[in-house]
């Protein structure tokens, strides 16, 4: 609605005036504190009065809009900015519109309302913020000017001639009369015929970058997502979905002066998020264990725990003739827990198989099947017995592996006591990772 936008324009100018008045008052207070004579006081009052009078004139609505129309050519309103290729590039920025979109691609026009950036003289960015003001329906002054409509400005102008000057001046920020690229911009020579080519100049979409930045920051820092993460941590239900973007990379545009690139880039602190597009890491499908001999002796379990088992064996050999103490026992305990966690993580791969997959492996012991196939409808009730039996097997399996890793010339052999202690450790892990 043009009327509400007119009100927003007048309020915007008033707010800028109030900000300048506050800054002037602070400056005058500092100068006043330095006064040492009556002549200095008279000079101070004269200067202060002149500055206040100039400020009042500069921030009358018509005078400020006259100035804004003259300064608009110092900035470019854009969706695609050339300075993201190089901060010293001086070519054309593009305010793209009505280019259409393809559902197969995520591009600028996949966004319902792309943010419009401003590039150019930082001293004229107040004009950019003027153009970005919106009415209650969400339509900006920029969009009115694109439609050659001057309705929001009409009530503010003193004469039709002044209104036309505003329209002509402000529209200078929307287009470049002489489009050009630059030696520091990206350029691609694309052949179209013998000896003929098109010069393509790919431009970075600041609007798309802003949409990604806002979405990712919402998922990371918003109160809504914080509440969802807190609910997950406390194992409580929550109506909202937890959204996360793992393995992000960040690039910085503009270095310590992101405002030299663009207005939106300055608001982002120069940061641009890059999503992880690396190809997936190939993982060989592990063959399921089919009988009692193939679970703890499965190749993946043996391989993934071999190094830790060897560390325990070497440590025990090194400490063989030294008295036991709490620190050494705790070290071994941590290594045993590490092995147990690795075994449980490896088993999780088979637990994700379709429920009931163990039904075809009749030689697989029942307690193994209950562990490997937890969602099988055959298990009508919770049965703790399988944890006891699996934990017992783990204890003896680990004892035998450490004995073997210590070598044939070993001077010690582990007893059932160690196996029983590790059985209890593993059973506790099974309960914790239920």
Tab-separated table of C-alpha atoms in Angstrom:
chain	number	residue	atom	x	y	z
A	1	UNK	CA	0.000	0.000	0.000
A	2	UNK	CA	1.693	3.250	-1.153
A	3	UNK	CA	0.275	5.271	1.753
A	4	UNK	CA	1.975	3.175	4.421
A	5	UNK	CA	5.237	3.219	2.461
A	6	UNK	CA	5.059	7.023	2.351
A	7	UNK	CA	4.776	7.028	6.135
A	8	UNK	CA	7.713	4.632	6.435
A	9	UNK	CA	9.856	6.891	4.208
A	10	UNK	CA	9.094	9.957	6.342
A	11	UNK	CA	9.791	7.986	9.524
A	12	UNK	CA	13.060	6.648	8.094
A	13	UNK	CA	14.276	10.187	7.401
A	14	UNK	CA	13.165	11.292	10.883
A	15	UNK	CA	15.050	8.401	12.469
A	16	UNK	CA	18.208	9.318	10.561
A	17	UNK	CA	17.796	12.933	11.682
A	18	UNK	CA	17.470	11.814	15.322
A	19	UNK	CA	20.638	9.757	14.993
A	20	UNK	CA	22.556	12.709	13.539
A	21	UNK	CA	21.211	15.030	16.245
A	22	UNK	CA	22.424	12.673	18.948
A	23	UNK	CA	25.866	12.478	17.358
A	24	UNK	CA	25.992	16.291	17.055
A	25	UNK	CA	25.044	16.755	20.702
A	26	UNK	CA	27.846	14.437	21.823
A	27	UNK	CA	30.325	16.300	19.634
A	28	UNK	CA	29.167	19.660	21.019
A	29	UNK	CA	29.440	18.414	24.606
A	30	UNK	CA	33.089	17.525	24.006
A	31	UNK	CA	33.815	20.918	22.435
A	32	UNK	CA	31.956	22.745	25.227
A	33	UNK	CA	34.160	21.109	27.847
A	34	UNK	CA	37.199	22.721	26.201
A	35	UNK	CA	35.856	26.308	26.455
A	36	UNK	CA	38.142	28.539	28.540
A	37	UNK	CA	36.962	32.062	27.694
A	38	UNK	CA	33.896	34.131	26.775
A	39	UNK	CA	35.137	34.481	23.186
A	40	UNK	CA	35.426	30.702	22.897
A	41	UNK	CA	31.860	30.382	24.207
A	42	UNK	CA	30.522	32.835	21.620
A	43	UNK	CA	32.366	31.013	18.816
A	44	UNK	CA	31.099	27.668	20.092
A	45	UNK	CA	27.463	28.859	20.153
A	46	UNK	CA	27.748	30.326	16.672
A	47	UNK	CA	29.215	27.105	15.264
A	48	UNK	CA	26.664	25.001	17.100
A	49	UNK	CA	23.769	27.070	15.788
A	50	UNK	CA	25.109	26.817	12.224
A	51	UNK	CA	25.491	23.041	12.470
A	52	UNK	CA	21.999	22.607	13.929
A	53	UNK	CA	20.481	24.823	11.225
A	54	UNK	CA	22.258	22.873	8.470
A	55	UNK	CA	21.190	19.570	9.986
A	56	UNK	CA	17.565	20.702	10.207
A	57	UNK	CA	17.681	21.758	6.556
A	58	UNK	CA	19.431	18.582	5.378
A	59	UNK	CA	16.829	16.389	7.037
A	60	UNK	CA	13.674	18.029	5.859
A	61	UNK	CA	11.956	15.340	3.801
A	62	UNK	CA	12.190	17.106	0.437
A	63	UNK	CA	15.795	18.232	0.899
A	64	UNK	CA	16.931	14.769	2.000
A	65	UNK	CA	15.168	13.080	-0.939
A	66	UNK	CA	16.778	15.624	-3.305
A	67	UNK	CA	20.163	14.560	-1.945
A	68	UNK	CA	19.292	10.862	-2.098
A	69	UNK	CA	18.269	11.142	-5.757
A	70	UNK	CA	21.630	12.761	-6.591
A	71	UNK	CA	23.627	10.129	-4.677
A	72	UNK	CA	21.723	7.053	-5.909
A	73	UNK	CA	24.039	6.693	-8.893
A	74	UNK	CA	26.900	5.910	-6.476
A	75	UNK	CA	25.356	2.526	-5.614
A	76	UNK	CA	23.969	-0.452	-7.500
A	77	UNK	CA	21.038	-2.474	-6.234
A	78	UNK	CA	21.859	-6.049	-7.194
A	79	UNK	CA	21.121	-9.707	-6.744
A	80	UNK	CA	24.492	-10.617	-8.315
A	81	UNK	CA	27.587	-8.633	-7.352
A	82	UNK	CA	30.914	-8.542	-9.161
A	83	UNK	CA	33.043	-7.782	-6.081
A	84	UNK	CA	32.593	-11.310	-4.750
A	85	UNK	CA	34.951	-12.412	-7.532
A	86	UNK	CA	37.492	-9.786	-6.464
A	87	UNK	CA	36.966	-6.889	-4.064
A	88	UNK	CA	38.766	-4.506	-6.469
A	89	UNK	CA	36.650	-5.433	-9.522
A	90	UNK	CA	34.729	-2.442	-10.901
A	91	UNK	CA	32.371	-3.954	-13.481
A	92	UNK	CA	28.588	-4.100	-13.617
A	93	UNK	CA	26.407	-5.570	-10.908
A	94	UNK	CA	23.129	-7.148	-11.967
A	95	UNK	CA	19.647	-6.836	-10.509
A	96	UNK	CA	18.238	-10.004	-12.051
A	97	UNK	CA	14.484	-10.421	-12.393
A	98	UNK	CA	12.010	-12.599	-14.256
A	99	UNK	CA	14.683	-15.040	-15.426
A	100	UNK	CA	12.586	-18.080	-14.551
A	101	UNK	CA	13.814	-21.141	-12.672
A	102	UNK	CA	14.338	-24.842	-13.157
A	103	UNK	CA	13.153	-27.172	-10.387
A	104	UNK	CA	16.216	-29.355	-10.964
A	105	UNK	CA	18.490	-26.601	-9.676
A	106	UNK	CA	18.781	-24.483	-6.548
A	107	UNK	CA	19.343	-20.960	-7.813
A	108	UNK	CA	18.441	-17.365	-6.981
A	109	UNK	CA	14.915	-17.722	-8.285
A	110	UNK	CA	14.269	-20.811	-6.198
A	111	UNK	CA	13.797	-18.243	-3.411
A	112	UNK	CA	10.314	-16.794	-3.010
A	113	UNK	CA	11.574	-13.280	-2.168
A	114	UNK	CA	15.304	-12.904	-2.902
A	115	UNK	CA	17.045	-10.275	-0.795
A	116	UNK	CA	18.406	-7.345	-2.831
A	117	UNK	CA	21.975	-6.317	-2.109
A	118	UNK	CA	23.613	-2.905	-2.476
A	119	UNK	CA	27.101	-2.365	-3.886
A	120	UNK	CA	29.037	0.886	-4.139
A	121	UNK	CA	29.976	3.908	-2.060
A	122	UNK	CA	29.438	3.086	1.617
A	123	UNK	CA	28.511	6.737	2.242
A	124	UNK	CA	25.436	6.269	0.011
A	125	UNK	CA	24.144	3.068	1.603
A	126	UNK	CA	21.463	5.106	3.364
A	127	UNK	CA	19.906	5.461	-0.101
A	128	UNK	CA	19.974	1.680	-0.474
A	129	UNK	CA	18.118	1.291	2.810
A	130	UNK	CA	15.553	3.836	1.558
A	131	UNK	CA	14.955	1.727	-1.558
A	132	UNK	CA	14.572	-1.387	0.598
A	133	UNK	CA	11.765	0.104	2.733
A	134	UNK	CA	8.505	-1.836	2.352
A	135	UNK	CA	4.828	-1.128	2.724
A	136	UNK	CA	2.525	-3.263	4.855
A	137	UNK	CA	2.034	-5.669	1.952
A	138	UNK	CA	5.802	-6.299	1.735
A	139	UNK	CA	6.344	-4.338	-1.500
A	140	UNK	CA	9.496	-2.218	-1.487
A	141	UNK	CA	10.136	1.233	-2.930
A	142	UNK	CA	12.593	-0.511	-5.246
A	143	UNK	CA	9.772	-2.625	-6.677
A	144	UNK	CA	7.557	0.437	-7.165
A	145	UNK	CA	10.343	2.125	-9.128
A	146	UNK	CA	10.857	-0.994	-11.231
A	147	UNK	CA	7.189	-0.697	-12.198
A	148	UNK	CA	7.662	3.032	-12.972
A	149	UNK	CA	5.328	3.845	-10.113
A	150	UNK	CA	5.994	6.926	-7.957
A	151	UNK	CA	2.884	6.721	-5.785
A	152	UNK	CA	4.774	6.372	-2.462
A	153	UNK	CA	6.801	9.528	-3.216
A	154	UNK	CA	4.001	11.692	-4.597
A	155	UNK	CA	2.654	13.019	-1.254
A	156	UNK	CA	6.165	14.112	-0.252
A	157	UNK	CA	7.082	16.195	-3.325
A	158	UNK	CA	6.456	19.934	-3.580
A	159	UNK	CA	6.131	19.975	-7.376
A	160	UNK	CA	5.671	17.452	-10.222
A	161	UNK	CA	9.124	18.419	-11.492
A	162	UNK	CA	10.721	17.527	-8.151
A	163	UNK	CA	8.886	14.188	-8.163
A	164	UNK	CA	10.241	13.387	-11.624
A	165	UNK	CA	13.770	14.261	-10.507
A	166	UNK	CA	13.436	11.852	-7.572
A	167	UNK	CA	12.191	9.069	-9.819
A	168	UNK	CA	14.926	9.610	-12.396
A	169	UNK	CA	17.673	9.902	-9.771
A	170	UNK	CA	16.667	6.932	-7.612
A	171	UNK	CA	16.334	4.659	-10.652
A	172	UNK	CA	20.037	5.199	-11.345
A	173	UNK	CA	20.669	2.619	-8.606
A	174	UNK	CA	18.647	0.019	-10.530
A	175	UNK	CA	20.531	-0.110	-13.806
A	176	UNK	CA	23.901	0.429	-15.418
A	177	UNK	CA	23.765	2.528	-18.563
A	178	UNK	CA	27.011	0.977	-19.858
A	179	UNK	CA	27.319	-2.686	-18.764
A	180	UNK	CA	30.906	-3.883	-18.509
A	181	UNK	CA	33.079	-6.609	-17.064
A	182	UNK	CA	36.543	-6.177	-15.569
A	183	UNK	CA	39.980	-7.744	-15.777
A	184	UNK	CA	39.593	-8.979	-12.183
A	185	UNK	CA	36.181	-10.544	-12.838
A	186	UNK	CA	35.599	-14.095	-14.006
A	187	UNK	CA	35.193	-14.301	-17.789
A	188	UNK	CA	34.526	-17.190	-20.147
A	189	UNK	CA	34.923	-16.935	-23.915
A	190	UNK	CA	32.162	-19.122	-25.372
A	191	UNK	CA	32.458	-19.887	-29.124
A	192	UNK	CA	29.273	-19.500	-31.186
A	193	UNK	CA	30.691	-19.599	-34.738
A	194	UNK	CA	33.967	-19.530	-36.610
A	195	UNK	CA	35.918	-16.612	-35.188
A	196	UNK	CA	32.944	-15.459	-33.092
A	197	UNK	CA	32.258	-15.824	-29.417
A	198	UNK	CA	30.157	-14.606	-26.531
A	199	UNK	CA	31.959	-13.266	-23.472
A	200	UNK	CA	30.237	-14.782	-20.451
A	201	UNK	CA	30.788	-13.144	-17.077
A	202	UNK	CA	29.575	-15.425	-14.238
A	203	UNK	CA	28.436	-13.370	-11.248
A	204	UNK	CA	28.074	-14.487	-7.646
A	205	UNK	CA	24.511	-14.514	-6.303
A	206	UNK	CA	24.563	-12.532	-3.075
A	207	UNK	CA	20.808	-13.092	-2.754
A	208	UNK	CA	21.204	-16.881	-2.740
A	209	UNK	CA	24.116	-16.626	-0.324
A	210	UNK	CA	21.980	-14.492	2.003
A	211	UNK	CA	19.143	-17.037	1.939
A	212	UNK	CA	21.549	-19.880	2.811
A	213	UNK	CA	23.187	-17.786	5.532
A	214	UNK	CA	19.826	-16.980	7.141
A	215	UNK	CA	18.604	-20.579	6.982
A	216	UNK	CA	21.801	-22.066	8.397
A	217	UNK	CA	22.063	-19.463	11.158
A	218	UNK	CA	18.450	-20.198	12.109
A	219	UNK	CA	19.277	-23.905	12.418
A	220	UNK	CA	22.358	-23.124	14.533
A	221	UNK	CA	21.379	-20.217	16.759
A	222	UNK	CA	17.604	-19.733	16.860
A	223	UNK	CA	15.670	-20.258	20.084
A	224	UNK	CA	13.417	-22.682	18.243
A	225	UNK	CA	16.294	-25.004	17.320
A	226	UNK	CA	17.840	-24.590	20.762
A	227	UNK	CA	14.587	-25.853	22.302
A	228	UNK	CA	14.593	-28.854	19.939
A	229	UNK	CA	18.210	-29.709	20.790
A	230	UNK	CA	17.501	-29.370	24.511
A	231	UNK	CA	14.532	-31.725	24.142
A	232	UNK	CA	16.668	-34.252	22.277
A	233	UNK	CA	19.408	-34.035	24.899
A	234	UNK	CA	16.849	-34.622	27.660
A	235	UNK	CA	15.224	-37.438	25.633
A	236	UNK	CA	11.894	-35.557	25.620
A	237	UNK	CA	9.301	-35.350	22.822
A	238	UNK	CA	9.181	-32.237	20.633
A	239	UNK	CA	6.793	-31.183	17.870
A	240	UNK	CA	9.453	-29.432	15.757
A	241	UNK	CA	12.063	-31.104	13.582
A	242	UNK	CA	15.750	-30.751	14.373
A	243	UNK	CA	17.516	-29.234	11.350
A	244	UNK	CA	21.306	-29.382	11.049
A	245	UNK	CA	23.870	-28.778	8.318
A	246	UNK	CA	27.005	-30.826	9.130
A	247	UNK	CA	30.503	-30.356	7.748
A	248	UNK	CA	30.085	-26.715	6.722
A	249	UNK	CA	32.938	-24.684	5.292
A	250	UNK	CA	33.157	-20.886	5.556
A	251	UNK	CA	34.726	-18.408	3.152
A	252	UNK	CA	35.365	-14.737	3.928
A	253	UNK	CA	34.753	-12.031	1.311
A	254	UNK	CA	36.333	-8.629	1.844
A	255	UNK	CA	38.732	-9.594	4.610
A	256	UNK	CA	38.632	-7.098	7.479
A	257	UNK	CA	36.417	-4.731	5.430
A	258	UNK	CA	33.413	-6.777	4.238
A	259	UNK	CA	31.492	-3.524	3.634
A	260	UNK	CA	33.746	-2.899	0.629
A	261	UNK	CA	32.097	-5.840	-1.128
A	262	UNK	CA	28.403	-5.223	-0.475
A	263	UNK	CA	25.800	-4.270	2.100
A	264	UNK	CA	24.563	-7.826	2.694
A	265	UNK	CA	28.118	-9.119	2.836
A	266	UNK	CA	28.835	-6.572	5.574
A	267	UNK	CA	25.800	-7.809	7.517
A	268	UNK	CA	27.151	-11.352	7.273
A	269	UNK	CA	30.565	-10.250	8.498
A	270	UNK	CA	31.918	-11.371	5.118
A	271	UNK	CA	30.970	-14.997	5.842
A	272	UNK	CA	29.556	-17.322	3.212
A	273	UNK	CA	28.606	-20.886	4.094
A	274	UNK	CA	29.547	-23.733	1.764
A	275	UNK	CA	27.617	-26.992	2.012
A	276	UNK	CA	29.464	-30.309	1.964
A	277	UNK	CA	29.249	-31.703	-1.588
A	278	UNK	CA	31.955	-34.335	-1.301
A	279	UNK	CA	31.024	-37.725	-2.747
A	280	UNK	CA	30.068	-40.406	-0.211
A	281	UNK	CA	32.806	-42.657	1.141
A	282	UNK	CA	32.516	-46.193	-0.184
A	283	UNK	CA	31.808	-48.798	2.481
A	284	UNK	CA	31.882	-52.478	1.694
A	285	UNK	CA	28.768	-54.327	2.719
A	286	UNK	CA	29.617	-56.559	5.638
A	287	UNK	CA	28.415	-60.137	5.455
A	288	UNK	CA	26.072	-61.005	8.302
A	289	UNK	CA	27.208	-63.629	10.827
A	290	UNK	CA	25.423	-66.922	10.231
A	291	UNK	CA	26.400	-69.067	13.233
A	292	UNK	CA	27.925	-68.848	16.712
A	293	UNK	CA	31.506	-68.824	15.419
A	294	UNK	CA	31.055	-65.833	13.122
A	295	UNK	CA	29.998	-63.042	15.487
A	296	UNK	CA	32.967	-62.058	17.673
A	297	UNK	CA	35.342	-63.577	15.123
A	298	UNK	CA	33.873	-61.565	12.278
A	299	UNK	CA	36.606	-59.935	10.187
A	300	UNK	CA	35.333	-56.376	10.758
A	301	UNK	CA	35.311	-56.780	14.564
A	302	UNK	CA	38.768	-58.335	14.570
A	303	UNK	CA	40.213	-55.633	12.306
A	304	UNK	CA	38.626	-52.635	14.064
A	305	UNK	CA	39.734	-53.758	17.536
A	306	UNK	CA	43.147	-55.241	16.702
A	307	UNK	CA	45.194	-52.132	17.505
A	308	UNK	CA	43.548	-51.533	20.897
A	309	UNK	CA	43.898	-55.204	21.874
A	310	UNK	CA	47.605	-55.042	21.031
A	311	UNK	CA	47.982	-51.881	23.165
A	312	UNK	CA	46.463	-53.679	26.157
A	313	UNK	CA	48.716	-56.715	25.661
A	314	UNK	CA	51.857	-54.563	25.326
A	315	UNK	CA	50.915	-52.541	28.392
A	316	UNK	CA	50.370	-55.683	30.480
A	317	UNK	CA	53.715	-57.080	29.384
A	318	UNK	CA	55.432	-53.785	30.242
A	319	UNK	CA	53.799	-53.662	33.691
A	320	UNK	CA	54.203	-57.398	34.365
A	321	UNK	CA	56.742	-57.086	37.195
A	322	UNK	CA	55.454	-53.790	38.561
A	323	UNK	CA	52.856	-53.471	41.313
A	324	UNK	CA	49.296	-52.805	40.203
A	325	UNK	CA	47.775	-49.432	41.055
A	326	UNK	CA	44.561	-47.552	40.370
A	327	UNK	CA	45.959	-45.491	37.499
A	328	UNK	CA	47.101	-48.603	35.571
A	329	UNK	CA	43.842	-50.439	36.181
A	330	UNK	CA	41.855	-47.409	34.988
A	331	UNK	CA	43.960	-47.253	31.816
A	332	UNK	CA	43.154	-50.895	31.000
A	333	UNK	CA	39.488	-50.257	31.841
A	334	UNK	CA	39.348	-47.362	29.349
A	335	UNK	CA	40.886	-49.519	26.632
A	336	UNK	CA	38.356	-52.314	27.321
A	337	UNK	CA	35.485	-49.804	27.112
A	338	UNK	CA	36.890	-48.544	23.823
A	339	UNK	CA	36.887	-52.074	22.416
A	340	UNK	CA	33.360	-52.673	23.687
A	341	UNK	CA	32.072	-49.462	22.090
A	342	UNK	CA	33.736	-50.385	18.796
A	343	UNK	CA	32.077	-53.812	18.829
A	344	UNK	CA	28.663	-52.248	19.514
A	345	UNK	CA	29.164	-49.705	16.713
A	346	UNK	CA	30.048	-52.475	14.262
A	347	UNK	CA	27.040	-54.528	15.331
A	348	UNK	CA	24.772	-51.501	14.687
A	349	UNK	CA	25.248	-52.023	10.938
A	350	UNK	CA	23.461	-55.379	11.132
A	351	UNK	CA	20.857	-54.052	13.550
A	352	UNK	CA	19.737	-51.665	10.801
A	353	UNK	CA	18.867	-54.530	8.470
A	354	UNK	CA	15.150	-55.212	7.846
A	355	UNK	CA	13.440	-56.695	10.903
A	356	UNK	CA	13.400	-60.486	10.805
A	357	UNK	CA	16.536	-60.978	8.698
A	358	UNK	CA	17.923	-63.514	11.205
A	359	UNK	CA	14.965	-65.864	10.676
A	360	UNK	CA	16.745	-67.532	7.744
A	361	UNK	CA	19.921	-68.269	9.735
A	362	UNK	CA	18.851	-71.216	11.866
A	363	UNK	CA	22.387	-71.945	13.127
A	364	UNK	CA	22.609	-68.480	14.696
A	365	UNK	CA	22.156	-68.765	18.500
A	366	UNK	CA	19.016	-67.144	19.874
A	367	UNK	CA	20.880	-64.619	22.039
A	368	UNK	CA	22.928	-63.522	19.012
A	369	UNK	CA	19.740	-63.139	16.952
A	370	UNK	CA	18.124	-61.024	19.674
A	371	UNK	CA	21.120	-58.714	19.693
A	372	UNK	CA	21.603	-58.474	15.921
A	373	UNK	CA	17.901	-58.253	15.035
A	374	UNK	CA	16.302	-56.200	17.849
A	375	UNK	CA	13.115	-55.289	15.923
A	376	UNK	CA	12.244	-58.855	15.000
A	377	UNK	CA	8.553	-59.442	15.858
A	378	UNK	CA	9.545	-62.882	17.192
A	379	UNK	CA	10.737	-61.237	20.393
A	380	UNK	CA	7.418	-60.787	22.165
A	381	UNK	CA	8.885	-59.418	25.386
A	382	UNK	CA	12.094	-57.935	26.739
A	383	UNK	CA	14.565	-60.641	27.722
A	384	UNK	CA	17.709	-59.668	29.637
A	385	UNK	CA	19.195	-63.147	29.302
A	386	UNK	CA	20.718	-62.398	25.887
A	387	UNK	CA	22.783	-59.558	27.366
A	388	UNK	CA	24.212	-61.867	30.019
A	389	UNK	CA	25.225	-64.503	27.479
A	390	UNK	CA	26.611	-62.023	24.941
A	391	UNK	CA	28.586	-60.232	27.671
A	392	UNK	CA	30.048	-63.523	28.896
A	393	UNK	CA	31.198	-64.376	25.368
A	394	UNK	CA	32.736	-60.904	25.041
A	395	UNK	CA	34.732	-61.335	28.254
A	396	UNK	CA	36.258	-64.690	27.228
A	397	UNK	CA	36.764	-63.508	23.621
A	398	UNK	CA	38.741	-60.461	24.760
A	399	UNK	CA	40.761	-62.496	27.301
A	400	UNK	CA	41.777	-65.008	24.607
A	401	UNK	CA	42.662	-62.247	22.132
A	402	UNK	CA	44.914	-60.445	24.627
A	403	UNK	CA	46.613	-63.741	25.512
A	404	UNK	CA	47.234	-64.353	21.817
A	405	UNK	CA	48.443	-60.781	21.198
A	406	UNK	CA	50.973	-61.101	24.035
A	407	UNK	CA	52.796	-63.771	21.985
A	408	UNK	CA	53.786	-67.386	22.443
A	409	UNK	CA	56.640	-66.444	24.790
A	410	UNK	CA	54.404	-64.706	27.279
A	411	UNK	CA	55.041	-65.124	30.987
A	412	UNK	CA	51.452	-64.522	32.050
A	413	UNK	CA	48.046	-65.835	31.146
A	414	UNK	CA	44.824	-64.038	31.990
A	415	UNK	CA	42.293	-65.766	34.222
A	416	UNK	CA	38.534	-66.057	34.374
A	417	UNK	CA	38.584	-63.120	36.795
A	418	UNK	CA	39.552	-60.695	34.056
A	419	UNK	CA	36.975	-62.248	31.717
A	420	UNK	CA	34.254	-61.776	34.334
A	421	UNK	CA	35.271	-58.156	34.990
A	422	UNK	CA	35.123	-57.363	31.277
A	423	UNK	CA	31.797	-59.182	31.022
A	424	UNK	CA	30.322	-56.707	33.504
A	425	UNK	CA	31.872	-53.767	31.652
A	426	UNK	CA	30.381	-54.861	28.339
A	427	UNK	CA	26.959	-55.553	29.822
A	428	UNK	CA	26.876	-52.022	31.222
A	429	UNK	CA	27.736	-50.672	27.764
A	430	UNK	CA	24.903	-52.688	26.232
A	431	UNK	CA	22.447	-51.081	28.656
A	432	UNK	CA	23.814	-47.580	28.101
A	433	UNK	CA	23.555	-47.888	24.314
A	434	UNK	CA	20.167	-49.522	24.324
